[in-house]
Amino acid sequence: MKTLISIFCFLFATITFGQEVEPKYERIDDLIRATFYHDNGEINQVGYFKRGKPHGEWVSYDLDGNKLSEGNYDMGIKTGKWSFWNDKALSEVNYDNNEIADVKVWEQETVIVHTSDK
């Protein structure tokens, strides 16, 4: 009986921890492209590192693969326009030396389509 319980615990632990998806790293010239995953295997974030700091474009996704954010780093500092999506709006945030310079929010409009039989 103890053997069966031990086997069950081992299998349960193996299945539980085996589902974690390890990040993927690949060298591209002087950058490291990093891909991080959600527990369900979908991509969580894709971005680049240079000398250990986020550098270049970074994109984040939700559990279903929908884009949540997109922006750029310059040696670990957020720069330029970043876009953040949610169900109701798109927010455009402009960064200047890692500080928010301004924010624009675009609300989702309801679109009604009319069809006619002419």
Short mmCIF file of N, CA and C in Angstrom, two decimals:
data_model
loop_
_atom_site.label_atom_id
_atom_site.label_comp_id
_atom_site.label_asym_id
_atom_site.label_seq_id
_atom_site.Cartn_x
_atom_site.Cartn_y
_atom_site.Cartn_z
N MET A 1 0.82 -1.19 0.00
CA MET A 1 0.00 0.00 0.00
C MET A 1 0.87 1.27 0.00
N LYS A 2 1.94 1.25 0.84
CA LYS A 2 2.84 2.41 0.87
C LYS A 2 3.48 2.62 -0.49
N THR A 3 3.78 1.52 -1.17
CA THR A 3 4.40 1.62 -2.49
C THR A 3 3.44 2.28 -3.48
N LEU A 4 2.16 1.91 -3.44
CA LEU A 4 1.17 2.52 -4.34
C LEU A 4 1.01 4.00 -4.06
N ILE A 5 0.98 4.37 -2.80
CA ILE A 5 0.86 5.79 -2.44
C ILE A 5 2.10 6.55 -2.90
N SER A 6 3.26 5.98 -2.72
CA SER A 6 4.50 6.63 -3.16
C SER A 6 4.51 6.81 -4.68
N ILE A 7 4.08 5.78 -5.41
CA ILE A 7 4.02 5.88 -6.87
C ILE A 7 3.03 6.95 -7.29
N PHE A 8 1.86 6.98 -6.65
CA PHE A 8 0.84 7.98 -6.98
C PHE A 8 1.39 9.39 -6.73
N CYS A 9 2.02 9.61 -5.59
CA CYS A 9 2.59 10.92 -5.28
C CYS A 9 3.66 11.33 -6.29
N PHE A 10 4.51 10.38 -6.66
CA PHE A 10 5.56 10.66 -7.66
C PHE A 10 4.94 11.04 -9.00
N LEU A 11 3.94 10.27 -9.46
CA LEU A 11 3.29 10.57 -10.73
C LEU A 11 2.58 11.91 -10.70
N PHE A 12 1.89 12.20 -9.60
CA PHE A 12 1.19 13.47 -9.47
C PHE A 12 2.17 14.63 -9.53
N ALA A 13 3.27 14.53 -8.80
CA ALA A 13 4.28 15.59 -8.79
C ALA A 13 4.91 15.75 -10.17
N THR A 14 5.17 14.65 -10.85
CA THR A 14 5.76 14.70 -12.19
C THR A 14 4.81 15.38 -13.17
N ILE A 15 3.54 15.02 -13.11
CA ILE A 15 2.56 15.63 -14.02
C ILE A 15 2.39 17.10 -13.71
N THR A 16 2.29 17.46 -12.44
CA THR A 16 2.09 18.85 -12.05
C THR A 16 3.27 19.72 -12.46
N PHE A 17 4.48 19.31 -12.11
CA PHE A 17 5.65 20.13 -12.42
C PHE A 17 6.08 19.99 -13.87
N GLY A 18 5.71 18.93 -14.53
CA GLY A 18 6.07 18.74 -15.92
C GLY A 18 5.34 19.67 -16.86
N GLN A 19 4.25 20.30 -16.38
CA GLN A 19 3.47 21.18 -17.22
C GLN A 19 4.05 22.60 -17.29
N GLU A 20 4.97 22.93 -16.42
CA GLU A 20 5.59 24.25 -16.47
C GLU A 20 6.43 24.35 -17.74
N VAL A 21 6.28 25.46 -18.44
CA VAL A 21 6.99 25.64 -19.69
C VAL A 21 8.19 26.56 -19.43
N GLU A 22 9.37 26.05 -19.71
CA GLU A 22 10.60 26.81 -19.50
C GLU A 22 10.73 27.92 -20.55
N PRO A 23 11.30 29.06 -20.16
CA PRO A 23 11.55 30.12 -21.14
C PRO A 23 12.51 29.63 -22.21
N LYS A 24 12.43 30.24 -23.38
CA LYS A 24 13.32 29.89 -24.49
C LYS A 24 14.20 31.10 -24.78
N TYR A 25 15.50 30.87 -24.92
CA TYR A 25 16.45 31.94 -25.22
C TYR A 25 17.22 31.59 -26.48
N GLU A 26 17.40 32.58 -27.36
CA GLU A 26 18.22 32.35 -28.55
C GLU A 26 19.03 33.60 -28.86
N ARG A 27 20.28 33.39 -29.25
CA ARG A 27 21.17 34.51 -29.56
C ARG A 27 20.94 34.97 -30.99
N ILE A 28 20.78 36.29 -31.14
CA ILE A 28 20.65 36.92 -32.45
C ILE A 28 21.63 38.10 -32.44
N ASP A 29 22.76 37.92 -33.10
CA ASP A 29 23.84 38.90 -33.09
C ASP A 29 24.24 39.21 -31.64
N ASP A 30 24.13 40.49 -31.23
CA ASP A 30 24.52 40.84 -29.86
C ASP A 30 23.33 40.88 -28.90
N LEU A 31 22.18 40.34 -29.34
CA LEU A 31 20.97 40.31 -28.52
C LEU A 31 20.61 38.87 -28.14
N ILE A 32 19.84 38.74 -27.07
CA ILE A 32 19.27 37.47 -26.69
C ILE A 32 17.75 37.62 -26.81
N ARG A 33 17.14 36.82 -27.66
CA ARG A 33 15.68 36.83 -27.81
C ARG A 33 15.10 35.88 -26.76
N ALA A 34 14.21 36.41 -25.93
CA ALA A 34 13.61 35.62 -24.85
C ALA A 34 12.13 35.44 -25.12
N THR A 35 11.67 34.21 -24.94
CA THR A 35 10.24 33.91 -25.05
C THR A 35 9.82 33.25 -23.74
N PHE A 36 8.85 33.88 -23.07
CA PHE A 36 8.32 33.35 -21.82
C PHE A 36 6.91 32.83 -22.08
N TYR A 37 6.53 31.79 -21.36
CA TYR A 37 5.25 31.12 -21.61
C TYR A 37 4.35 31.12 -20.38
N HIS A 38 3.04 31.14 -20.63
CA HIS A 38 2.05 30.91 -19.58
C HIS A 38 2.07 29.41 -19.26
N ASP A 39 1.48 29.02 -18.15
CA ASP A 39 1.42 27.61 -17.77
C ASP A 39 0.67 26.75 -18.79
N ASN A 40 -0.24 27.38 -19.57
CA ASN A 40 -0.99 26.62 -20.58
C ASN A 40 -0.21 26.44 -21.89
N GLY A 41 1.04 26.94 -21.94
CA GLY A 41 1.88 26.78 -23.12
C GLY A 41 1.81 27.94 -24.09
N GLU A 42 0.83 28.84 -23.92
CA GLU A 42 0.74 30.02 -24.79
C GLU A 42 1.87 31.00 -24.44
N ILE A 43 2.28 31.78 -25.41
CA ILE A 43 3.34 32.77 -25.19
C ILE A 43 2.84 33.85 -24.26
N ASN A 44 3.64 34.19 -23.26
CA ASN A 44 3.34 35.26 -22.31
C ASN A 44 4.02 36.56 -22.76
N GLN A 45 5.33 36.50 -23.01
CA GLN A 45 6.09 37.67 -23.44
C GLN A 45 7.19 37.26 -24.41
N VAL A 46 7.49 38.15 -25.34
CA VAL A 46 8.62 37.99 -26.25
C VAL A 46 9.37 39.31 -26.25
N GLY A 47 10.68 39.23 -26.07
CA GLY A 47 11.47 40.44 -26.07
C GLY A 47 12.95 40.12 -26.18
N TYR A 48 13.76 41.16 -26.10
CA TYR A 48 15.20 41.01 -26.29
C TYR A 48 15.95 41.57 -25.09
N PHE A 49 17.12 40.99 -24.85
CA PHE A 49 18.03 41.48 -23.84
C PHE A 49 19.35 41.84 -24.50
N LYS A 50 19.97 42.88 -23.98
CA LYS A 50 21.31 43.26 -24.41
C LYS A 50 22.10 43.54 -23.13
N ARG A 51 23.18 42.82 -22.96
CA ARG A 51 23.99 42.92 -21.75
C ARG A 51 23.14 42.78 -20.48
N GLY A 52 22.17 41.85 -20.52
CA GLY A 52 21.36 41.54 -19.35
C GLY A 52 20.19 42.47 -19.08
N LYS A 53 19.99 43.47 -19.95
CA LYS A 53 18.89 44.42 -19.76
C LYS A 53 17.89 44.31 -20.92
N PRO A 54 16.59 44.51 -20.64
CA PRO A 54 15.62 44.52 -21.74
C PRO A 54 16.01 45.59 -22.76
N HIS A 55 15.97 45.22 -24.03
CA HIS A 55 16.40 46.15 -25.08
C HIS A 55 15.64 45.83 -26.36
N GLY A 56 15.04 46.84 -26.97
CA GLY A 56 14.28 46.62 -28.19
C GLY A 56 12.82 46.33 -27.88
N GLU A 57 12.14 45.74 -28.86
CA GLU A 57 10.69 45.52 -28.75
C GLU A 57 10.34 44.40 -27.77
N TRP A 58 9.31 44.65 -26.97
CA TRP A 58 8.74 43.65 -26.06
C TRP A 58 7.24 43.60 -26.31
N VAL A 59 6.70 42.39 -26.37
CA VAL A 59 5.27 42.19 -26.58
C VAL A 59 4.77 41.19 -25.54
N SER A 60 3.62 41.50 -24.94
CA SER A 60 3.00 40.62 -23.94
C SER A 60 1.65 40.14 -24.45
N TYR A 61 1.28 38.91 -24.07
CA TYR A 61 0.03 38.29 -24.50
C TYR A 61 -0.73 37.73 -23.31
N ASP A 62 -2.06 37.62 -23.44
CA ASP A 62 -2.85 36.99 -22.39
C ASP A 62 -2.87 35.48 -22.58
N LEU A 63 -3.61 34.78 -21.74
CA LEU A 63 -3.65 33.32 -21.78
C LEU A 63 -4.20 32.76 -23.08
N ASP A 64 -4.99 33.58 -23.81
CA ASP A 64 -5.58 33.13 -25.07
C ASP A 64 -4.78 33.55 -26.29
N GLY A 65 -3.64 34.22 -26.08
CA GLY A 65 -2.80 34.64 -27.20
C GLY A 65 -3.12 36.02 -27.74
N ASN A 66 -4.02 36.76 -27.07
CA ASN A 66 -4.35 38.13 -27.48
C ASN A 66 -3.28 39.09 -26.96
N LYS A 67 -2.91 40.05 -27.79
CA LYS A 67 -1.87 41.00 -27.42
C LYS A 67 -2.37 41.92 -26.30
N LEU A 68 -1.56 42.05 -25.25
CA LEU A 68 -1.88 42.94 -24.13
C LEU A 68 -1.07 44.22 -24.15
N SER A 69 0.20 44.13 -24.54
CA SER A 69 1.05 45.32 -24.56
C SER A 69 2.17 45.16 -25.56
N GLU A 70 2.68 46.33 -25.99
CA GLU A 70 3.77 46.35 -26.96
C GLU A 70 4.53 47.65 -26.77
N GLY A 71 5.85 47.56 -26.71
CA GLY A 71 6.66 48.76 -26.55
C GLY A 71 8.13 48.45 -26.68
N ASN A 72 8.95 49.48 -26.45
CA ASN A 72 10.40 49.35 -26.62
C ASN A 72 11.16 49.77 -25.37
N TYR A 73 12.26 49.05 -25.17
CA TYR A 73 13.22 49.39 -24.13
C TYR A 73 14.51 49.84 -24.79
N ASP A 74 15.22 50.73 -24.11
CA ASP A 74 16.57 51.11 -24.51
C ASP A 74 17.47 50.85 -23.31
N MET A 75 18.14 49.69 -23.31
CA MET A 75 19.01 49.26 -22.22
C MET A 75 18.29 49.32 -20.87
N GLY A 76 17.08 48.73 -20.82
CA GLY A 76 16.32 48.63 -19.58
C GLY A 76 15.40 49.79 -19.28
N ILE A 77 15.40 50.79 -20.13
CA ILE A 77 14.57 51.98 -19.92
C ILE A 77 13.45 52.01 -20.95
N LYS A 78 12.19 52.16 -20.47
CA LYS A 78 11.05 52.27 -21.40
C LYS A 78 11.17 53.58 -22.17
N THR A 79 11.01 53.47 -23.50
CA THR A 79 11.10 54.66 -24.35
C THR A 79 9.99 54.65 -25.38
N GLY A 80 9.62 55.83 -25.83
CA GLY A 80 8.66 55.95 -26.93
C GLY A 80 7.26 55.51 -26.56
N LYS A 81 6.50 55.17 -27.59
CA LYS A 81 5.09 54.83 -27.42
C LYS A 81 4.92 53.36 -27.06
N TRP A 82 4.20 53.10 -25.99
CA TRP A 82 3.79 51.76 -25.59
C TRP A 82 2.28 51.68 -25.76
N SER A 83 1.81 50.54 -26.21
CA SER A 83 0.37 50.32 -26.38
C SER A 83 -0.08 49.24 -25.41
N PHE A 84 -1.23 49.49 -24.76
CA PHE A 84 -1.81 48.53 -23.82
C PHE A 84 -3.27 48.30 -24.22
N TRP A 85 -3.63 47.03 -24.44
CA TRP A 85 -4.99 46.69 -24.85
C TRP A 85 -5.73 46.02 -23.72
N ASN A 86 -7.04 46.27 -23.65
CA ASN A 86 -7.93 45.48 -22.80
C ASN A 86 -9.26 45.37 -23.54
N ASP A 87 -10.26 44.83 -22.90
CA ASP A 87 -11.54 44.60 -23.57
C ASP A 87 -12.23 45.88 -24.02
N LYS A 88 -11.96 46.99 -23.36
CA LYS A 88 -12.72 48.21 -23.61
C LYS A 88 -11.93 49.34 -24.24
N ALA A 89 -10.60 49.28 -24.19
CA ALA A 89 -9.84 50.44 -24.65
C ALA A 89 -8.42 50.07 -25.06
N LEU A 90 -7.85 50.97 -25.82
CA LEU A 90 -6.43 50.94 -26.16
C LEU A 90 -5.82 52.16 -25.49
N SER A 91 -4.79 51.96 -24.70
CA SER A 91 -4.09 53.07 -24.08
C SER A 91 -2.72 53.20 -24.74
N GLU A 92 -2.42 54.42 -25.17
CA GLU A 92 -1.10 54.72 -25.73
C GLU A 92 -0.36 55.56 -24.71
N VAL A 93 0.74 55.03 -24.22
CA VAL A 93 1.52 55.72 -23.20
C VAL A 93 2.88 56.07 -23.80
N ASN A 94 3.22 57.34 -23.77
CA ASN A 94 4.52 57.79 -24.25
C ASN A 94 5.46 57.92 -23.07
N TYR A 95 6.61 57.25 -23.19
CA TYR A 95 7.63 57.28 -22.14
C TYR A 95 8.80 58.13 -22.59
N ASP A 96 9.33 58.89 -21.65
CA ASP A 96 10.54 59.66 -21.86
C ASP A 96 11.48 59.32 -20.71
N ASN A 97 12.56 58.59 -21.02
CA ASN A 97 13.53 58.18 -20.01
C ASN A 97 12.88 57.44 -18.85
N ASN A 98 12.02 56.48 -19.19
CA ASN A 98 11.37 55.59 -18.22
C ASN A 98 10.26 56.28 -17.42
N GLU A 99 9.90 57.50 -17.77
CA GLU A 99 8.81 58.21 -17.09
C GLU A 99 7.69 58.48 -18.09
N ILE A 100 6.46 58.43 -17.59
CA ILE A 100 5.30 58.67 -18.46
C ILE A 100 5.25 60.14 -18.84
N ALA A 101 5.29 60.40 -20.15
CA ALA A 101 5.21 61.77 -20.66
C ALA A 101 3.76 62.16 -20.93
N ASP A 102 2.99 61.25 -21.53
CA ASP A 102 1.56 61.49 -21.73
C ASP A 102 0.84 60.18 -22.03
N VAL A 103 -0.48 60.22 -21.89
CA VAL A 103 -1.31 59.03 -22.08
C VAL A 103 -2.52 59.41 -22.93
N LYS A 104 -2.83 58.57 -23.91
CA LYS A 104 -4.04 58.72 -24.71
C LYS A 104 -4.82 57.42 -24.58
N VAL A 105 -6.12 57.53 -24.34
CA VAL A 105 -6.96 56.35 -24.22
C VAL A 105 -8.00 56.39 -25.32
N TRP A 106 -8.09 55.30 -26.07
CA TRP A 106 -9.04 55.17 -27.16
C TRP A 106 -10.10 54.16 -26.73
N GLU A 107 -11.31 54.66 -26.47
CA GLU A 107 -12.41 53.79 -26.06
C GLU A 107 -12.93 53.02 -27.27
N GLN A 108 -13.33 51.77 -27.02
CA GLN A 108 -13.91 50.97 -28.09
C GLN A 108 -15.32 51.47 -28.37
N GLU A 109 -15.60 51.70 -29.63
CA GLU A 109 -16.92 52.15 -30.02
C GLU A 109 -17.78 50.96 -30.42
N THR A 110 -19.08 51.10 -30.19
CA THR A 110 -20.01 50.06 -30.61
C THR A 110 -20.29 50.27 -32.09
N VAL A 111 -20.11 49.22 -32.87
CA VAL A 111 -20.36 49.30 -34.30
C VAL A 111 -21.63 48.52 -34.60
N ILE A 112 -22.54 49.21 -35.27
CA ILE A 112 -23.79 48.58 -35.66
C ILE A 112 -23.79 48.47 -37.16
N VAL A 113 -24.01 47.27 -37.66
CA VAL A 113 -24.01 47.05 -39.11
C VAL A 113 -25.45 46.86 -39.55
N HIS A 114 -25.83 47.63 -40.56
CA HIS A 114 -27.17 47.51 -41.13
C HIS A 114 -27.03 46.88 -42.50
N THR A 115 -27.89 45.97 -42.80
CA THR A 115 -27.91 45.38 -44.13
C THR A 115 -29.30 45.63 -44.72
N SER A 116 -29.32 45.77 -46.00
CA SER A 116 -30.61 45.97 -46.66
C SER A 116 -30.67 45.09 -47.89
N ASP A 117 -31.86 44.74 -48.27
CA ASP A 117 -32.08 43.93 -49.46
C ASP A 117 -32.53 44.84 -50.58
N LYS A 118 -31.64 45.39 -51.33
CA LYS A 118 -31.99 46.28 -52.44
C LYS A 118 -31.81 45.59 -53.73
#
